[in-house]
Amino acid sequence: MASPEERYNFRETEAKWQKTWASRDSFKVEEGSSKPKYYVLEMFPYPSGRLHMGHVRNYTLGDVVARYKKARGFNVMHPMGWDAFGLPAENAALERGVHPGKWTRQNIAIMREQFGPLGLSLDWSREITSCEPDYYKHEQKMFLDFLKAGLAYRKESWVNWDPVEHTVLANEQVIDGKGWRSGADVEQRKLNQWNLKITHYAEDLLKSIEGLDRWPDKVRLMQHNWIGRSEGARVTWPLVNADGKDRGEMLEVFTTRPDTLFGASFCAISAQHPLAATLAENNPALADFIADCGKSGTSTAAIETAEKKGFDTGLRARHPFDPAKTVPVYVANFVLMAYGSGAIFGCPGHDERDMEFARKYHLPVRCVVAPVGEDPEAFAAKLESGTIAFTDDGVAINSDFLNGLKVDAAKRAAVEKLESLGLGKGTVQYRLRDWGVSRQRYWGCPIPIIHCESCGAVPVPDKDLPVTLPEDVTFDKPGNPLERHPTWKHVSCPACAKPAVRETDTFDTFFESSWYFARFCSPHVADRPFNEVEAMKWLPVDQYIGGVEHAVLHLLYSRFFTRAMSDCGYLNLKEPFAGMFTQGMVCHETYRAADGAWLEPGAVTKHGETATYNGQPVTVGRSEKMSKSKKNTVDPQHILDTFGADAARLFVLSDSPPDRDLEWTDAGIEGAWRYLNRLWRLASAAEDIPGDAMPAVLDPSVEPVRRQIHRTIAAVGEDLEKFRFNSAVARIRELTNTLADMKRDVIGGNAIYRFGLETVAQLINPLTPHISEEIWQALGNGAILTETAWPSFDPALLEDDTVTIAVQVNGKLRGTITVAKTADKAALETAALALQPVQKQLEGKAPKKVIIVPGKIVNIVAG
RNA sequence: GCGGGUAUGGCGGAAUUGGUAGACGCGCCUGACUCAAAAUCAGGUUCCUCUGGAGUGGGGGUUCGAGUCCCUCUACCCGCACCA
């Protein structure tokens, strides 16, 4: 080993151990092992070609778990792959003329290289790449099975259409009603889209959240709200023409407040409701109104400020409980087609939106619920003349047979009545909608369908799978290149052999990530997506780790897929992820020049609180998530080159708890680097110490060190189990400090020092695997630390024989006493009262009361 | 608007079931070594009117005792967003 003066050579050491692990296949799953399994998975990355700090944090967290569980005797599976379909590849093609496939595969090669130096305990033999036919062919088959099982269907649905890019945009790609790339006004278009019936499992997906006890509460709540279950009723209103004659049609509305039906003063339908379209055919003003609604639609900010607008159709709806009464039917911009039946009844007295609408269009406001304990007439008078709806619980009034019932009872009674009249039915409505998976893109998995004029949408026969993407495509024009490919889409119908065309849409890229965790269990089987026995052996994932940005969509889609795959016979499982952890973002200060331009951290010179750039003052902004657009990124490559993987890993694990945001600082990474060097020096000093046998009796100065070592083993184990990596680092550093300060030239000194350093190496191994291997080896251990069992502790050595107890007077600390752990209450009281400051506080008077909690505290209540 | 979360030194953050607030680290200060610097080592570092007092976003409460429990207010962050 090197002399103490020499700094730790991370370059040599890290490369050496990475090579050693690779040559020994240290991280390959042990086939046929009798050990219990443990599946650790981090969300697989999109191969952007650039490793960023978010990756470093994500994969380091997973690696700590994987290495720790391995040491704890588990047969660990820790695989890696590439979420390789997606829009950036097409953007690269547009901007630089590179083929998306070539670009993606190059990026994968680059990123695989970048992952190497991090020293991750990955089983690369299981690597999967989602853009390759050997992966996506299975999801084509799966989709056809879903179709057979009624879990996939084709439907016309409204989408955000960018007329310049010729493509559908996701809601988040529409900014202020304009396409994020083109800046063109986004249109609402009706397109034929393939959908997956996630709503089929709405109830089960909701109920099962309860059982996901190793998921963050936050994520469970978000999924709960996203599914959005509400109980209510569907109510049918017979429609009446303007001339008063029955139209012979029914309008179905959904409501959660059937108890307020007697307060109805209008009905409203969505601009996209079929009835609206019918009526607009010979009503140009209505047609214009509907067109207007389509424009302002989607952007979130626009919705917030949008004014409620309605168009009176002239039709009227007959009240289900009172055939003599009719209310006007409006087309309204605030009614959503995608929720319920796309139509509502308005009760302004007890719904804020309805109130706003009623006041604008001078519709009557009728109070039908009054709070308990208030005078109904006075309350009604106030409500009916005001602008604030009453939405809380109360008692029904002005409501015929419902009068006197509280809201819940009135709801039940109203539903019962509706059902007996045949004009409604109690139902459960979910906010969750089916998942539209069609994308007008090239770089995605082709949807295996052929459209035939006589046979309709025909599944591609199994023998013709996979439908592979053609490589010879051009990106010189906007739109989907598959659409204009000269030959690819022209095929003959599998059913009738007439000329037909392929579906040119591809799957949403969330499709690939919805089942990859299962593919990892048997990544090389060719005839099926995965081997069921292997999948059932490894799933569910024991610990899944990723960003909170996927708290809803990806995790919900995966839960759906697992159920759908089970129903189609692929496996027998509901929940794919038993444990979930969402990590925080990696942040950095932001810098702007006088002209407002963002500046890179490297370009800025800091002077304490202030900073300059080329001598000009710089505005130091708050810390934000590292992003290219704000230029506040730090290149992991540079950090790895300068300080090595262990220092980078240690830093991202120190200080901040992993679920919180991490502030990247130069000082922080330097601190981690300093610690590793210090540890290295301490270990170098131990190298010359003979491996003394542990004496039976230790010097009194050394005995507490032994106990601290045992305590640290216990504490770090618990910290790692509970994702308190920052706390584990603190415990290990504490022990390191003790070892650096301890006396070694006493009985047992050398033995304990060695024991301490070996323990530190073992405990820190999951966090900084390279330096710990090196220290372990230097201390004369033959075996590879990565393949060595976690240290155990002696419970008898966790506590000292004496304990220091706080002594308070009136709840304020006045001193401490150190006593034997076995000391009784009387002894504690005597010792406490003997303290000088305590006597001073008491001023000679006897204490009024003394509270004694042995092992914890003595509190003296003075008179 | 609805739902959820957070608030502790100059900074990141620790604190079992209510029981010595500020572990560990960063930064800073002093000293040693050095021609000097870096690195390293030793010591210090919540604040103040300092034999004492105050202190965990503000105010109130429960308790012998509150960062921790209850009420209330404020600020910030996240999710959803006309879901009837």
Coordinates of C-alpha atoms in Angstrom, one line a residue, chain A residues 520-786:
Chain A
F520 CA -35.8 -8.4 -17.5
C521 CA -36.8 -11.7 -15.8
S522 CA -36.1 -13.6 -19.0
P523 CA -34.7 -11.1 -21.5
H524 CA -33.6 -13.6 -24.2
V525 CA -36.7 -15.7 -24.8
A526 CA -37.7 -15.2 -28.4
D527 CA -41.1 -16.7 -28.7
R528 CA -42.8 -15.0 -25.8
P529 CA -42.4 -11.6 -24.0
F530 CA -41.1 -13.5 -21.0
N531 CA -41.1 -16.9 -19.3
E532 CA -44.0 -17.0 -16.9
V533 CA -42.1 -19.1 -14.3
E534 CA -39.2 -16.7 -14.3
A535 CA -41.5 -13.7 -14.1
M536 CA -43.5 -15.1 -11.3
K537 CA -40.3 -16.0 -9.5
W538 CA -38.8 -12.4 -9.7
L539 CA -41.9 -10.2 -9.7
P540 CA -43.0 -8.1 -8.1
V541 CA -40.0 -5.7 -8.2
D542 CA -38.9 -5.5 -4.5
Q543 CA -37.6 -2.0 -4.8
Y544 CA -38.3 0.3 -7.7
I545 CA -36.6 3.7 -7.8
G546 CA -37.3 6.7 -10.0
G547 CA -38.4 10.3 -10.3
V548 CA -41.7 11.5 -8.9
E549 CA -42.6 12.9 -12.3
H550 CA -43.8 9.4 -13.1
A551 CA -45.9 9.1 -10.0
V552 CA -49.1 8.8 -12.0
L553 CA -48.8 7.9 -15.6
H554 CA -45.9 5.3 -15.9
L555 CA -46.7 3.7 -12.6
L556 CA -50.4 3.5 -13.3
Y557 CA -49.9 2.2 -16.8
S558 CA -47.6 -0.5 -15.4
R559 CA -50.1 -1.5 -12.8
F560 CA -52.7 -1.7 -15.6
F561 CA -50.5 -3.7 -17.9
T562 CA -49.7 -6.2 -15.2
R563 CA -53.4 -6.9 -14.7
A564 CA -54.1 -7.0 -18.4
M565 CA -51.2 -9.3 -19.1
S566 CA -52.5 -11.6 -16.3
D567 CA -56.0 -11.6 -17.8
C568 CA -54.5 -12.6 -21.1
G569 CA -52.6 -15.5 -19.5
Y570 CA -49.1 -14.1 -19.5
L571 CA -48.7 -14.3 -15.8
N572 CA -50.7 -14.2 -12.6
L573 CA -50.0 -11.0 -10.8
K574 CA -51.6 -7.7 -10.0
E575 CA -49.0 -5.4 -8.7
P576 CA -45.6 -5.0 -10.4
F577 CA -43.8 -2.9 -7.8
A578 CA -44.0 -4.0 -4.2
G579 CA -41.7 -1.2 -3.0
M580 CA -41.4 2.2 -4.6
F581 CA -39.1 5.1 -3.9
T582 CA -39.2 8.5 -5.5
Q583 CA -36.0 10.4 -5.4
G584 CA -35.7 14.2 -5.4
M585 CA -34.2 16.3 -8.2
V586 CA -30.6 17.5 -8.5
C587 CA -30.5 21.3 -8.3
H588 CA -28.0 24.0 -8.7
E589 CA -27.8 27.8 -8.4
T590 CA -28.7 29.7 -11.5
Y591 CA -26.7 32.6 -13.0
R592 CA -27.8 35.4 -15.3
A593 CA -25.7 38.1 -17.0
A594 CA -26.9 41.7 -17.1
D595 CA -28.6 41.1 -20.5
G596 CA -30.6 38.2 -19.0
A597 CA -28.7 35.4 -20.6
W598 CA -28.2 32.3 -18.6
L599 CA -24.6 31.5 -17.6
E600 CA -22.9 28.2 -16.9
P601 CA -21.6 27.7 -13.4
G602 CA -18.2 27.1 -14.8
A603 CA -18.1 30.5 -16.5
V604 CA -19.0 32.4 -13.3
T605 CA -16.5 33.5 -10.7
K606 CA -18.0 33.6 -7.2
H607 CA -17.0 36.0 -4.5
G608 CA -19.0 34.9 -1.5
E609 CA -22.6 36.0 -2.0
T610 CA -21.9 37.8 -5.3
A611 CA -20.5 36.6 -8.6
T612 CA -19.1 38.0 -11.7
Y613 CA -18.6 37.0 -15.3
N614 CA -15.8 38.6 -17.3
G615 CA -15.7 41.2 -14.6
Q616 CA -19.4 42.1 -15.1
P617 CA -21.8 41.5 -12.2
V618 CA -23.9 38.4 -12.3
T619 CA -27.4 37.9 -10.8
V620 CA -27.3 34.8 -8.6
G621 CA -30.7 33.1 -8.9
R622 CA -32.2 30.5 -6.7
S623 CA -31.3 26.9 -6.9
E624 CA -33.4 25.0 -9.5
K625 CA -33.5 21.6 -11.2
M626 CA -30.5 21.3 -13.4
S627 CA -31.6 21.9 -17.0
K628 CA -30.0 22.7 -20.3
S629 CA -32.2 25.7 -20.8
K630 CA -31.0 27.4 -17.6
K631 CA -27.5 26.2 -18.2
N632 CA -27.1 25.3 -14.5
T633 CA -25.9 21.8 -15.2
V634 CA -22.8 20.0 -13.9
D635 CA -21.4 17.4 -16.2
P636 CA -21.0 14.1 -14.3
Q637 CA -18.2 13.1 -16.7
H638 CA -16.1 16.0 -15.5
I639 CA -16.8 15.1 -11.8
L640 CA -16.0 11.5 -12.4
D641 CA -12.7 12.4 -14.1
T642 CA -11.7 14.8 -11.3
F643 CA -12.9 13.0 -8.2
G644 CA -13.9 9.5 -9.2
A645 CA -17.1 7.5 -8.8
D646 CA -16.8 6.9 -5.1
A647 CA -16.6 10.7 -4.3
A648 CA -19.5 11.4 -6.6
R649 CA -21.6 8.6 -5.1
L650 CA -20.7 9.6 -1.6
F651 CA -21.7 13.2 -2.2
V652 CA -25.1 12.4 -3.8
L653 CA -25.8 10.2 -0.8
S654 CA -24.6 12.6 2.0
D655 CA -26.5 15.6 3.4
S656 CA -29.8 15.5 1.7
P657 CA -32.3 12.6 2.3
P658 CA -32.8 10.9 -1.0
D659 CA -36.4 11.9 -1.5
R660 CA -35.6 15.6 -1.2
D661 CA -34.0 17.8 -3.7
L662 CA -30.2 17.7 -3.7
E663 CA -28.2 20.9 -4.0
W664 CA -25.1 20.3 -6.0
T665 CA -22.1 22.3 -4.7
D666 CA -18.4 22.3 -5.5
A667 CA -17.7 22.4 -1.8
G668 CA -19.8 19.3 -1.2
I669 CA -18.1 17.1 -3.7
E670 CA -14.7 18.3 -2.4
G671 CA -15.8 17.4 1.1
A672 CA -16.6 13.9 0.0
W673 CA -13.3 13.6 -1.8
R674 CA -11.5 14.8 1.4
Y675 CA -13.2 12.2 3.5
L676 CA -12.1 9.4 1.2
N677 CA -8.5 10.5 1.4
R678 CA -8.8 10.7 5.1
L679 CA -10.2 7.2 5.3
W680 CA -7.4 6.1 3.0
R681 CA -4.7 7.6 5.3
L682 CA -6.2 5.9 8.4
A683 CA -6.2 2.6 6.6
S684 CA -2.7 3.1 5.5
A685 CA -1.7 3.5 9.1
A686 CA -3.4 0.2 10.0
E687 CA -1.6 -1.7 7.4
D688 CA 1.6 -2.1 9.5
I689 CA -0.3 -3.1 12.6
P690 CA 0.0 -6.8 13.3
G691 CA -3.2 -8.6 13.2
D692 CA -3.4 -9.0 17.0
A693 CA -5.9 -11.4 18.4
M694 CA -8.7 -9.6 20.3
P695 CA -7.8 -9.8 24.0
A696 CA -10.5 -10.9 26.4
V697 CA -10.3 -7.6 28.4
L698 CA -9.8 -4.3 26.7
D699 CA -8.2 -1.1 28.1
P700 CA -11.0 1.1 29.5
S701 CA -10.3 3.7 26.8
V702 CA -10.8 1.2 24.1
E703 CA -13.9 -0.6 25.3
P704 CA -16.3 2.2 24.4
V705 CA -14.8 2.2 20.9
R706 CA -15.7 -1.5 20.5
R707 CA -19.2 -0.7 21.6
Q708 CA -19.5 2.2 19.1
I709 CA -18.4 -0.2 16.4
H710 CA -21.3 -2.5 17.2
R711 CA -23.7 0.3 17.6
T712 CA -22.7 1.7 14.2
I713 CA -23.2 -1.7 12.5
A714 CA -26.7 -1.8 13.9
A715 CA -27.5 1.8 13.1
V716 CA -26.2 1.8 9.5
G717 CA -28.0 -1.4 8.7
E718 CA -31.3 0.2 9.9
D719 CA -30.5 3.4 8.0
L720 CA -29.9 1.6 4.8
E721 CA -33.1 -0.5 5.2
K722 CA -35.0 2.8 5.6
F723 CA -33.4 4.8 2.8
R724 CA -31.7 7.1 5.3
F725 CA -28.4 7.1 3.4
N726 CA -27.5 10.6 4.7
S727 CA -27.8 9.4 8.2
A728 CA -25.8 6.2 7.4
V729 CA -23.0 8.4 6.1
A730 CA -23.1 10.5 9.3
R731 CA -22.8 7.4 11.5
I732 CA -19.9 6.0 9.5
R733 CA -18.1 9.4 9.6
E734 CA -18.6 9.5 13.4
L735 CA -17.0 6.1 13.7
T736 CA -14.2 7.2 11.5
N737 CA -13.6 10.2 13.8
T738 CA -13.5 8.0 16.8
L739 CA -11.0 5.7 15.2
A740 CA -8.8 8.6 14.2
D741 CA -8.8 9.9 17.8
M742 CA -8.5 6.6 19.8
K743 CA -5.4 5.4 21.7
R744 CA -3.8 2.4 20.0
D745 CA -0.8 1.7 22.3
V746 CA -3.0 0.1 25.0
I747 CA -4.3 -3.4 25.5
G748 CA -6.5 -4.3 22.6
G749 CA -5.9 -0.9 20.9
N750 CA -4.5 -2.3 17.7
A751 CA -7.1 -5.0 17.4
I752 CA -10.0 -2.6 17.9
Y753 CA -8.5 -0.2 15.4
R754 CA -8.3 -2.9 12.7
F755 CA -11.7 -4.1 13.6
G756 CA -13.0 -0.6 13.3
L757 CA -11.5 0.1 9.9
E758 CA -12.6 -3.3 8.6
T759 CA -16.1 -2.5 9.8
V760 CA -16.0 1.0 8.2
A761 CA -15.0 -0.6 4.9
Q762 CA -17.8 -3.1 5.1
L763 CA -20.5 -0.5 6.1
I764 CA -19.5 2.0 3.4
N765 CA -19.1 -0.7 0.7
P766 CA -22.6 -0.2 -0.8
L767 CA -22.0 3.5 -1.0
T768 CA -18.4 3.7 -2.1
P769 CA -17.6 0.2 -3.4
H770 CA -14.1 0.8 -4.9
I771 CA -12.2 2.3 -2.0
S772 CA -13.8 -0.1 0.4
E773 CA -12.6 -3.1 -1.6
E774 CA -9.1 -1.6 -1.7
I775 CA -9.0 -1.0 2.0
W776 CA -10.4 -4.4 2.7
Q777 CA -7.7 -6.0 0.6
A778 CA -5.0 -3.8 2.1
L779 CA -6.0 -5.0 5.6
G780 CA -5.1 -8.5 4.5
N781 CA -8.5 -9.9 3.7
G782 CA -8.4 -12.4 0.9
A783 CA -12.0 -12.4 -0.2
I784 CA -13.7 -9.8 -2.4
L785 CA -15.7 -7.5 -0.1
T786 CA -18.5 -7.3 -2.7

